[in-house]
Short mmCIF file of C-alpha atoms in Angstrom, two decimals:
data_model
loop_
_atom_site.label_atom_id
_atom_site.label_comp_id
_atom_site.label_asym_id
_atom_site.label_seq_id
_atom_site.Cartn_x
_atom_site.Cartn_y
_atom_site.Cartn_z
CA MET C 1 96.22 -54.47 30.63
CA VAL C 2 92.85 -54.42 32.32
CA GLN C 3 91.29 -51.01 33.21
CA SER C 4 89.54 -50.82 36.52
CA VAL C 5 86.11 -49.12 36.66
CA SER C 6 84.68 -47.89 39.92
CA ARG C 7 81.35 -49.29 41.07
CA ARG C 8 79.74 -45.81 40.98
CA VAL C 9 80.78 -45.15 37.38
CA PHE C 10 79.71 -48.66 36.33
CA ILE C 11 76.22 -48.19 37.78
CA ALA C 12 75.88 -44.76 36.13
CA LEU C 13 76.92 -46.15 32.73
CA SER C 14 74.59 -49.11 33.05
CA ALA C 15 71.64 -46.87 33.91
CA SER C 16 72.28 -44.57 30.99
CA LEU C 17 72.55 -47.44 28.52
CA ALA C 18 69.42 -49.10 29.84
CA GLY C 19 67.46 -45.90 29.46
CA SER C 20 67.30 -45.98 25.63
CA ALA C 21 67.89 -48.70 23.12
CA ALA C 22 68.69 -46.04 20.56
CA LEU C 23 71.92 -45.28 22.37
CA ALA C 24 73.20 -48.75 21.65
CA GLY C 25 74.28 -47.52 18.21
CA PRO C 26 75.79 -44.27 16.94
CA PRO C 27 73.58 -41.22 17.80
CA GLY C 28 71.45 -39.90 14.97
CA GLN C 29 72.21 -36.24 15.83
CA SER C 30 74.72 -34.24 17.82
CA LEU C 31 74.17 -34.24 21.57
CA ARG C 32 75.68 -30.75 21.92
CA PRO C 33 73.26 -27.85 22.63
CA LYS C 34 72.37 -26.02 19.45
CA LEU C 35 73.13 -22.33 19.08
CA ARG C 36 70.11 -20.17 18.42
CA PRO C 37 69.85 -19.52 14.68
CA LYS C 38 70.62 -16.04 13.43
CA GLY C 39 67.57 -13.82 13.83
CA PHE C 40 66.00 -16.04 16.54
CA ALA C 41 65.46 -13.10 18.93
CA LYS C 42 63.91 -11.05 16.16
CA ARG C 43 61.49 -13.87 15.33
CA ALA C 44 60.70 -14.51 19.01
CA ALA C 45 60.06 -10.87 19.96
CA PRO C 46 56.47 -9.68 19.51
CA GLY C 47 55.88 -7.27 16.64
CA ALA C 48 55.44 -3.58 17.41
CA GLY C 49 51.92 -3.65 16.00
CA GLU C 50 51.02 -6.57 18.25
CA LEU C 51 52.37 -4.73 21.30
CA ILE C 52 50.31 -1.66 20.42
CA ARG C 53 47.20 -3.82 19.97
CA ARG C 54 47.75 -5.53 23.32
CA ALA C 55 48.31 -2.20 25.12
CA GLY C 56 44.87 -0.95 24.10
CA VAL C 57 46.00 2.68 23.75
CA SER C 58 43.23 4.49 21.89
CA GLY C 59 44.08 7.18 19.35
CA ALA C 60 47.39 7.34 17.50
CA VAL C 61 50.78 5.88 18.41
CA GLY C 62 53.94 6.83 16.56
CA PHE C 63 57.52 5.88 17.29
CA ALA C 64 60.95 5.80 15.69
CA LEU C 65 64.19 4.12 16.73
CA ALA C 66 67.66 5.09 15.49
CA ASP C 67 71.26 4.05 15.93
CA VAL C 68 73.10 6.93 17.59
CA GLU C 69 76.36 6.35 15.74
CA SER C 70 75.03 6.20 12.20
CA GLY C 71 71.73 8.02 12.64
CA GLU C 72 70.05 5.19 10.71
CA ILE C 73 66.36 4.66 11.48
CA LEU C 74 66.10 1.02 12.58
CA GLU C 75 62.33 0.76 12.84
CA GLY C 76 59.22 2.77 13.35
CA HIS C 77 55.43 2.78 13.54
CA GLN C 78 53.67 5.78 12.01
CA PRO C 79 56.97 7.67 12.40
CA GLU C 80 55.68 10.58 10.29
CA ALA C 81 52.60 11.21 12.46
CA THR C 82 52.47 14.76 13.83
CA LEU C 83 51.46 14.43 17.47
CA PRO C 84 51.51 16.55 20.64
CA PRO C 85 54.90 16.07 22.35
CA ALA C 86 53.78 17.35 25.79
CA SER C 87 56.83 17.81 28.04
CA VAL C 88 59.07 15.94 25.60
CA THR C 89 59.26 19.47 24.15
CA LYS C 90 61.65 20.30 27.00
CA ALA C 91 64.34 18.13 25.39
CA VAL C 92 64.29 20.41 22.34
CA THR C 93 64.20 23.48 24.60
CA ALA C 94 67.30 22.21 26.40
CA MET C 95 69.18 21.81 23.12
CA TYR C 96 68.00 25.26 21.98
CA ALA C 97 69.15 26.96 25.19
CA LEU C 98 72.47 25.11 25.38
CA GLU C 99 73.40 25.93 21.79
CA THR C 100 72.35 29.57 22.12
CA LEU C 101 73.43 30.51 25.66
CA GLY C 102 76.07 27.88 26.44
CA ALA C 103 76.24 25.30 29.22
CA GLU C 104 78.07 27.66 31.60
CA HIS C 105 75.68 30.58 31.22
CA ARG C 106 74.47 32.07 34.50
CA PHE C 107 71.53 34.37 35.14
CA VAL C 108 72.12 37.42 37.33
CA THR C 109 69.61 38.99 39.70
CA ARG C 110 70.74 42.43 40.85
CA LEU C 111 69.93 44.90 43.57
CA MET C 112 70.64 48.40 42.27
CA ALA C 113 70.80 51.78 43.97
CA ARG C 114 69.89 54.85 41.94
CA GLY C 115 70.99 57.98 43.76
CA GLU C 116 73.59 59.17 46.25
CA ILE C 117 74.57 57.00 49.20
CA SER C 118 75.72 58.97 52.21
CA ASN C 119 76.19 57.76 55.78
CA GLY C 120 74.29 54.57 55.02
CA ILE C 121 71.32 56.42 53.53
CA LEU C 122 70.30 55.92 49.91
CA LYS C 123 68.86 59.22 48.72
CA GLY C 124 67.09 57.66 45.76
CA ASP C 125 65.48 54.48 44.55
CA LEU C 126 66.33 50.85 45.28
CA ILE C 127 65.61 48.48 42.37
CA LEU C 128 65.31 44.69 42.43
CA VAL C 129 66.17 43.65 38.88
CA GLY C 130 65.40 40.18 37.57
CA GLY C 131 67.77 38.62 35.07
CA GLY C 132 65.63 35.72 33.91
CA ASP C 133 66.73 33.23 36.59
CA PRO C 134 64.01 30.54 36.75
CA THR C 135 65.43 29.02 39.95
CA PHE C 136 65.58 32.22 42.03
CA ASP C 137 64.01 31.52 45.43
CA THR C 138 63.41 33.03 48.85
CA ASP C 139 66.83 31.85 50.11
CA ALA C 140 68.53 33.79 47.30
CA LEU C 141 66.32 36.80 48.00
CA GLY C 142 67.41 36.61 51.65
CA ASP C 143 71.05 36.69 50.50
CA LEU C 144 70.32 39.89 48.58
CA ALA C 145 68.69 41.46 51.65
CA ARG C 146 71.79 40.61 53.67
CA GLY C 147 73.94 41.97 50.84
CA LEU C 148 72.09 45.28 51.04
CA LYS C 149 73.00 45.59 54.71
CA GLU C 150 76.59 44.53 54.05
CA ALA C 151 76.82 47.26 51.41
CA GLY C 152 76.33 49.72 54.26
CA ILE C 153 72.79 50.79 53.37
CA HIS C 154 70.40 50.94 56.33
CA GLU C 155 67.84 53.43 55.02
CA VAL C 156 66.23 54.14 51.64
CA LYS C 157 64.65 57.55 51.14
CA GLY C 158 63.30 56.86 47.65
CA ARG C 159 61.04 54.26 46.11
CA PHE C 160 61.45 50.51 46.11
CA LEU C 161 61.06 49.31 42.51
CA VAL C 162 60.88 45.81 40.99
CA ASN C 163 61.88 45.19 37.39
CA GLY C 164 61.17 42.01 35.42
CA ALA C 165 61.65 43.51 31.96
CA ALA C 166 64.43 41.06 31.06
CA LEU C 167 61.64 38.85 29.67
CA PRO C 168 58.08 39.55 28.50
CA SER C 169 55.39 39.57 31.19
CA ILE C 170 52.83 36.77 30.66
CA ARG C 171 49.92 36.06 32.99
CA SER C 172 49.78 32.28 32.48
CA ILE C 173 51.83 29.78 30.49
CA ASP C 174 48.65 28.18 29.15
CA PRO C 175 45.48 30.21 29.84
CA VAL C 176 43.17 27.24 29.21
CA GLN C 177 44.53 25.46 32.31
CA PRO C 178 42.58 25.72 35.60
CA ALA C 179 43.26 29.06 37.33
CA HIS C 180 44.67 27.29 40.40
CA ALA C 181 47.12 25.08 38.44
CA GLY C 182 50.53 25.70 39.99
CA TYR C 183 52.20 24.33 36.85
CA SER C 184 50.88 27.24 34.78
CA PRO C 185 52.00 30.39 36.62
CA ALA C 186 52.86 33.81 35.25
CA VAL C 187 56.16 34.39 33.44
CA SER C 188 58.47 37.37 33.94
CA GLY C 189 62.16 38.23 34.01
CA LEU C 190 61.84 38.33 37.82
CA SER C 191 60.68 34.97 39.17
CA LEU C 192 60.44 33.74 42.76
CA ASN C 193 59.82 30.15 43.90
CA PHE C 194 58.75 29.19 40.37
CA ASN C 195 56.13 31.94 40.72
CA ARG C 196 54.10 29.97 43.22
CA VAL C 197 52.85 30.78 46.72
CA HIS C 198 52.40 28.15 49.42
CA PHE C 199 48.83 27.78 50.69
CA GLU C 200 48.27 25.76 53.88
CA TRP C 201 45.09 25.09 55.83
CA LYS C 202 44.34 23.54 59.23
CA PRO C 203 41.09 22.91 61.11
CA ALA C 204 40.42 25.57 63.74
CA ALA C 205 37.83 26.15 66.45
CA GLU C 206 35.61 27.75 63.85
CA GLY C 207 36.31 26.58 60.33
CA TYR C 208 39.92 26.68 59.15
CA SER C 209 43.05 28.71 59.72
CA VAL C 210 44.87 29.47 56.46
CA THR C 211 48.31 30.85 55.58
CA MET C 212 49.95 32.07 52.37
CA ASP C 213 53.75 32.23 52.46
CA ALA C 214 56.90 32.16 50.31
CA ARG C 215 58.65 29.32 52.10
CA SER C 216 62.07 27.99 51.21
CA ALA C 217 64.74 25.97 53.00
CA LYS C 218 65.71 28.85 55.32
CA TYR C 219 62.72 31.19 55.44
CA ARG C 220 58.94 31.18 55.65
CA PRO C 221 57.81 34.79 55.17
CA ASP C 222 54.12 35.53 54.95
CA VAL C 223 52.93 37.39 51.87
CA SER C 224 50.39 40.14 51.36
CA ILE C 225 50.36 39.97 47.55
CA ALA C 226 48.16 36.84 47.70
CA LYS C 227 45.07 36.41 49.88
CA ILE C 228 42.70 33.49 50.29
CA ALA C 229 39.36 33.07 52.06
CA VAL C 230 37.44 29.90 52.86
CA ALA C 231 33.95 29.93 51.32
CA ASP C 232 31.03 27.83 52.53
CA ARG C 233 30.44 25.81 49.36
CA ALA C 234 31.28 22.50 47.71
CA LEU C 235 32.11 23.72 44.19
CA PRO C 236 33.98 25.28 42.53
CA VAL C 237 36.99 24.33 44.63
CA TYR C 238 38.88 27.57 43.82
CA THR C 239 38.04 30.98 42.42
CA TYR C 240 40.58 33.62 41.41
CA GLU C 241 40.37 37.36 40.87
CA SER C 242 43.02 40.02 40.33
CA LYS C 243 42.30 43.07 42.47
CA GLY C 244 44.84 45.82 41.95
CA SER C 245 48.15 44.58 43.30
CA GLN C 246 46.68 41.44 44.88
CA ASP C 247 45.87 37.90 43.79
CA VAL C 248 42.59 37.15 45.57
CA TRP C 249 41.51 33.53 46.00
CA THR C 250 38.62 31.69 47.60
CA VAL C 251 38.54 27.97 48.35
CA ALA C 252 35.54 25.74 49.03
CA SER C 253 35.29 24.52 52.61
CA GLY C 254 33.89 21.22 51.35
CA ALA C 255 37.23 20.42 49.68
CA LEU C 256 39.56 21.06 52.62
CA GLY C 257 39.03 17.98 54.79
CA ARG C 258 41.34 17.65 57.79
CA GLY C 259 44.03 20.00 56.54
CA GLY C 260 46.70 20.09 53.87
CA ALA C 261 48.80 22.31 51.64
CA ARG C 262 49.48 23.05 47.97
CA TRP C 263 51.24 25.61 45.80
CA LEU C 264 49.07 28.13 43.97
CA PRO C 265 50.28 30.14 40.96
CA VAL C 266 51.32 33.76 41.24
CA ARG C 267 50.01 36.15 38.56
CA GLN C 268 52.03 39.24 39.56
CA PRO C 269 55.54 37.84 40.03
CA GLU C 270 57.45 41.12 40.27
CA LEU C 271 55.23 42.42 43.07
CA TYR C 272 55.42 39.00 44.75
CA ALA C 273 59.23 39.17 44.83
CA GLY C 274 59.06 42.75 46.06
CA ASP C 275 56.60 41.84 48.81
CA VAL C 276 58.87 39.08 50.12
CA PHE C 277 62.02 41.21 49.83
CA ARG C 278 60.47 43.93 51.98
CA THR C 279 59.90 41.38 54.75
CA LEU C 280 63.46 40.05 54.52
CA ALA C 281 64.96 43.56 54.44
CA ARG C 282 62.91 44.55 57.48
CA ALA C 283 64.52 41.64 59.37
CA HIS C 284 67.83 43.50 58.82
CA GLY C 285 66.37 46.77 60.05
CA ILE C 286 65.81 48.25 56.58
CA VAL C 287 62.31 49.58 55.99
CA LEU C 288 61.15 49.88 52.38
CA GLU C 289 58.04 51.32 50.78
CA PRO C 290 55.64 48.87 49.08
CA ALA C 291 57.12 47.74 45.79
CA LYS C 292 56.16 49.44 42.54
CA LEU C 293 56.68 48.16 39.03
CA ASP C 294 59.55 49.51 36.95
CA PHE C 295 59.42 48.87 33.20
CA GLY C 296 62.46 50.77 31.95
CA VAL C 297 66.07 49.81 31.44
CA PRO C 298 67.45 49.70 34.99
CA GLU C 299 70.23 52.11 35.78
CA GLY C 300 72.26 52.61 38.92
CA ARG C 301 74.96 51.12 41.06
CA VAL C 302 74.86 47.38 41.78
CA VAL C 303 75.01 46.94 45.55
CA ALA C 304 74.33 43.18 45.64
CA PHE C 305 73.77 40.39 43.13
CA HIS C 306 72.95 36.70 42.92
CA LEU C 307 74.31 34.30 40.30
CA SER C 308 72.31 31.26 39.29
CA GLU C 309 73.83 27.83 38.85
CA PRO C 310 75.24 27.14 35.37
CA LEU C 311 72.59 26.60 32.72
CA ARG C 312 73.54 22.92 32.41
CA GLU C 313 72.47 22.32 36.03
CA ILE C 314 69.31 24.38 35.65
CA LEU C 315 68.33 22.27 32.65
CA ARG C 316 69.16 19.07 34.51
CA GLY C 317 66.60 20.07 37.15
CA MET C 318 64.09 21.08 34.46
CA LEU C 319 64.38 17.71 32.72
CA ARG C 320 64.14 15.78 35.98
CA TYR C 321 61.20 17.64 37.54
CA SER C 322 59.62 18.89 34.30
CA THR C 323 59.28 22.47 35.56
CA ASN C 324 57.27 24.40 33.00
CA LEU C 325 58.37 27.84 34.17
CA THR C 326 62.04 26.94 33.75
CA ALA C 327 61.41 25.81 30.18
CA GLU C 328 59.57 29.01 29.28
CA MET C 329 62.13 31.32 30.85
CA VAL C 330 65.23 29.67 29.39
CA GLY C 331 63.48 29.31 26.03
CA MET C 332 62.59 33.00 25.90
CA ALA C 333 66.07 33.96 27.11
CA ALA C 334 67.54 31.96 24.23
CA SER C 335 65.20 33.59 21.68
CA LYS C 336 66.09 37.02 23.01
CA ALA C 337 69.81 36.20 22.86
CA ARG C 338 69.35 35.27 19.20
CA GLY C 339 68.06 38.76 18.54
CA VAL C 340 64.40 37.81 18.14
CA ALA C 341 61.90 40.47 19.20
CA ILE C 342 59.38 38.59 21.34
CA GLU C 343 56.35 39.69 23.32
CA THR C 344 54.56 36.34 23.70
CA LEU C 345 55.40 32.71 24.34
CA ALA C 346 54.05 31.81 20.91
CA GLU C 347 56.50 34.19 19.22
CA SER C 348 59.43 32.73 21.13
CA ALA C 349 58.24 29.17 20.44
CA ALA C 350 58.01 30.03 16.75
CA ALA C 351 61.64 31.16 16.88
CA MET C 352 62.61 27.85 18.49
CA SER C 353 60.63 25.94 15.87
CA ALA C 354 62.49 27.78 13.11
CA TRP C 355 65.78 26.90 14.81
CA ALA C 356 64.72 23.23 15.05
CA HIS C 357 63.87 23.23 11.32
CA GLU C 358 67.36 24.40 10.44
CA ALA C 359 69.63 23.07 13.20
CA LEU C 360 67.90 19.75 13.97
CA ASN C 361 66.36 19.00 10.57
CA MET C 362 62.85 19.01 12.06
CA PRO C 363 60.85 20.84 9.35
CA HIS C 364 57.48 19.74 10.74
CA ALA C 365 58.08 20.90 14.33
CA ALA C 366 55.36 23.42 15.23
CA LEU C 367 55.59 24.53 18.87
CA VAL C 368 53.38 26.95 20.77
CA ASP C 369 55.57 27.15 23.88
CA HIS C 370 58.83 25.83 25.33
CA SER C 371 57.38 23.52 27.99
CA GLY C 372 54.89 21.42 26.04
CA LEU C 373 52.00 22.49 28.26
CA GLY C 374 50.09 23.82 25.26
CA GLY C 375 48.35 20.92 23.57
CA ALA C 376 48.54 22.52 20.10
CA SER C 377 52.28 21.80 19.69
CA ARG C 378 53.22 19.10 17.19
CA MET C 379 56.31 16.97 16.42
CA ARG C 380 57.11 13.90 14.31
CA PRO C 381 58.83 10.90 15.94
CA ASP C 382 61.19 10.33 13.02
CA GLU C 383 62.41 13.94 13.02
CA LEU C 384 62.79 14.01 16.78
CA VAL C 385 64.75 10.76 16.90
CA ARG C 386 67.21 12.03 14.28
CA ALA C 387 67.69 15.17 16.35
CA LEU C 388 68.35 13.07 19.44
CA ALA C 389 70.89 10.93 17.59
CA ALA C 390 72.71 14.09 16.52
CA ALA C 391 72.57 15.43 20.06
CA LYS C 392 74.22 12.25 21.32
CA ARG C 393 77.15 12.80 18.97
CA ARG C 394 77.56 16.27 20.44
CA ASP C 395 77.00 14.71 23.88
CA VAL C 396 75.02 17.67 25.18
CA LEU C 397 71.65 16.20 26.09
CA ARG C 398 71.97 12.63 27.34
CA PRO C 399 74.13 13.47 30.42
CA ILE C 400 71.40 15.72 31.84
CA LEU C 401 68.37 13.55 31.07
CA LYS C 402 66.57 11.69 33.83
CA ASP C 403 67.21 8.00 34.43
CA ILE C 404 63.98 6.14 33.68
CA ARG C 405 63.48 3.03 35.81
CA LEU C 406 61.73 0.07 34.22
CA ARG C 407 58.87 -1.45 36.24
CA ASP C 408 57.12 -4.78 36.55
CA ALA C 409 53.41 -5.49 36.07
CA LYS C 410 52.65 -4.25 39.60
CA GLY C 411 54.50 -0.97 39.13
CA ARG C 412 57.53 -1.95 41.16
CA VAL C 413 60.98 -0.88 39.98
CA LYS C 414 62.82 -3.71 38.27
CA GLU C 415 66.14 -4.17 40.00
CA GLY C 416 69.04 -5.17 37.79
CA ALA C 417 67.28 -4.43 34.49
CA PRO C 418 69.57 -5.38 31.60
CA MET C 419 69.27 -2.04 29.82
CA SER C 420 69.42 1.60 31.00
CA VAL C 421 67.23 4.46 29.78
CA GLN C 422 67.81 8.21 29.92
CA ALA C 423 64.83 10.10 28.55
CA LYS C 424 62.26 12.87 28.90
CA THR C 425 58.68 12.00 29.69
CA GLY C 426 55.67 13.99 28.59
CA THR C 427 52.11 13.83 29.90
CA LEU C 428 48.92 15.75 29.19
CA ASN C 429 45.31 14.57 29.30
CA PHE C 430 45.22 11.65 26.82
CA VAL C 431 48.75 12.48 25.62
CA SER C 432 51.91 10.60 26.57
CA GLY C 433 55.46 10.75 25.23
CA LEU C 434 58.89 9.35 25.99
CA ALA C 435 62.05 10.23 24.08
CA GLY C 436 65.73 9.78 24.75
CA TYR C 437 68.33 7.02 24.77
CA VAL C 438 68.41 3.32 25.64
CA THR C 439 71.67 1.50 26.26
CA LEU C 440 71.10 -2.17 25.49
CA HIS C 441 72.56 -4.93 27.63
CA ASN C 442 75.52 -5.32 25.24
CA GLY C 443 76.37 -1.60 25.42
CA ARG C 444 74.86 -0.54 22.11
CA MET C 445 73.09 2.81 22.34
CA LEU C 446 69.93 3.74 20.47
CA ALA C 447 67.86 6.92 20.31
CA PHE C 448 64.07 6.65 20.40
CA ALA C 449 60.94 8.78 20.37
CA ILE C 450 57.47 7.46 21.27
CA LEU C 451 54.46 9.79 21.01
CA SER C 452 50.85 8.76 21.73
CA ALA C 453 47.66 10.83 21.73
CA ASP C 454 43.90 10.38 21.66
CA LEU C 455 42.96 13.80 20.35
CA GLU C 456 39.23 13.06 20.25
CA ALA C 457 39.15 12.06 23.92
CA ARG C 458 41.27 15.09 24.78
CA ALA C 459 38.95 17.47 22.93
CA ALA C 460 35.94 16.02 24.73
CA VAL C 461 37.23 16.93 28.22
CA PRO C 462 35.07 19.78 29.63
CA ALA C 463 36.85 22.91 30.84
CA HIS C 464 35.88 22.34 34.48
CA ASP C 465 37.34 18.81 34.45
CA ARG C 466 40.78 19.43 32.91
CA GLU C 467 42.75 18.79 36.08
CA ARG C 468 41.65 15.11 36.48
CA PRO C 469 39.33 14.05 33.67
CA LYS C 470 37.69 10.64 33.78
CA GLY C 471 39.70 7.95 32.02
CA ALA C 472 42.84 10.04 31.48
CA ARG C 473 44.90 8.38 34.19
CA ARG C 474 44.06 4.89 32.95
CA TRP C 475 44.90 5.90 29.38
CA VAL C 476 48.31 7.27 30.41
CA HIS C 477 49.02 4.09 32.39
CA LYS C 478 48.44 2.03 29.23
CA ALA C 479 50.65 4.34 27.17
CA ARG C 480 53.49 4.08 29.67
CA HIS C 481 53.16 0.31 29.78
CA LEU C 482 53.47 0.27 25.99
CA GLN C 483 56.60 2.44 26.13
CA GLN C 484 58.32 -0.05 28.41
CA ARG C 485 57.28 -3.04 26.30
CA LEU C 486 58.75 -1.37 23.22
CA ILE C 487 62.05 -0.70 25.00
CA GLU C 488 62.23 -4.33 26.11
CA ARG C 489 61.50 -5.41 22.53
CA TRP C 490 64.37 -3.29 21.24
CA ASP C 491 66.78 -4.90 23.67
CA ALA C 492 65.72 -8.32 22.37
CA LEU C 493 66.03 -7.28 18.73
CA TYR C 494 69.07 -5.07 18.52
CA ALA C 495 71.48 -6.26 21.21
CA ASP C 496 74.14 -8.78 20.13
CA HIS C 497 72.96 -12.18 21.39
CA GLY C 498 76.00 -14.05 20.03
#
């Protein structure tokens, strides 16, 4: 029997045979594609030390990587280095607050009446009592003002008092920060709008028109607790002075340009909340005396109250937006709930450090606050990564961490990246950190902690230049680039490539 061969197949076979005389005999090696040898990815991936060298991050870099199921440390570079964690501290604060207070804990802000209520007249004092809610805002304060009216009270014969004694009163989270830094406001048990006031300026016929208000989604009440004046100068940009019950600011005209806005910190948060509440109550026809501070244990009848969101959601916002005030307030609330007598942030942070030593096996954690704003705090990457691995097993932290998007060389988000990252960032001048979880492209999950700091460069920054010191932004950019390169390396090394 003769097989027929099509002309097309014949030509293809002829061409292939003519291409190499070697194919006339048996092939010397298999023509099938070879599988990559075991460990190929590990050999191909750049070493961690090489990545650090290429990144050009001055100072110290320490990292540790662990398997979340076993807790085994897979690799590290200077994992025992004690470095500033910056806002990575907030991850520990979240664990501290969740274990102490519980995920469903809610903070209560109350409006209390002390005295007889007759025919809509309160013959006594009205007290606005803070309960440590870091997210309390002007909208919530407006609800309380409406609640006062709905309770049938239309006149108050006594004093209007404000009480923030639920937490210690602290003038600034980190006093070495610039006075105008909105991320370092005062701390109190009664907080409003993250203890910040909105400053806006616009060019006017002569100079600038300026406003200070307590804006929120629904309201924009002006405030009298904070005042600002435009001064004919170039520097300093801002000056601050406390005068009685007022925060008094000046701003340099040479820095205002064509208009703009920013949030300035509030140093007297209880009086700030009282000032705004008076305005909102007046809109309901209820006239109150100027607020006065109340330091005692509040007593009286609750006529209105506001519940915060559950703590889990408050912490989710804290970890996403890195709100320092939230970290300090929930951290101090947790210390107080544990029965620790605290008067300062440092005392509360010491209590959290002691808890981390025992509960998280972090014996070298030495924290000066709950937010990481203070540059004197220290952590070790290896201890932190073990704590994160344990937290994953309890599944309390990872669900509320922020999704970190990987970026290309031009800073654009990489779409369809093979791995996902949930982590907490941390940034100070010449300090950068990233810690959390990476899910590799094969589904394996690892915990990691990367801390970098150039302490000499940080110490050399003059006090007047701490907001935007020369070289700090470039340094942080390099540190963040290194963090991403390390994560990509781990996907190459520890995912199953088959």
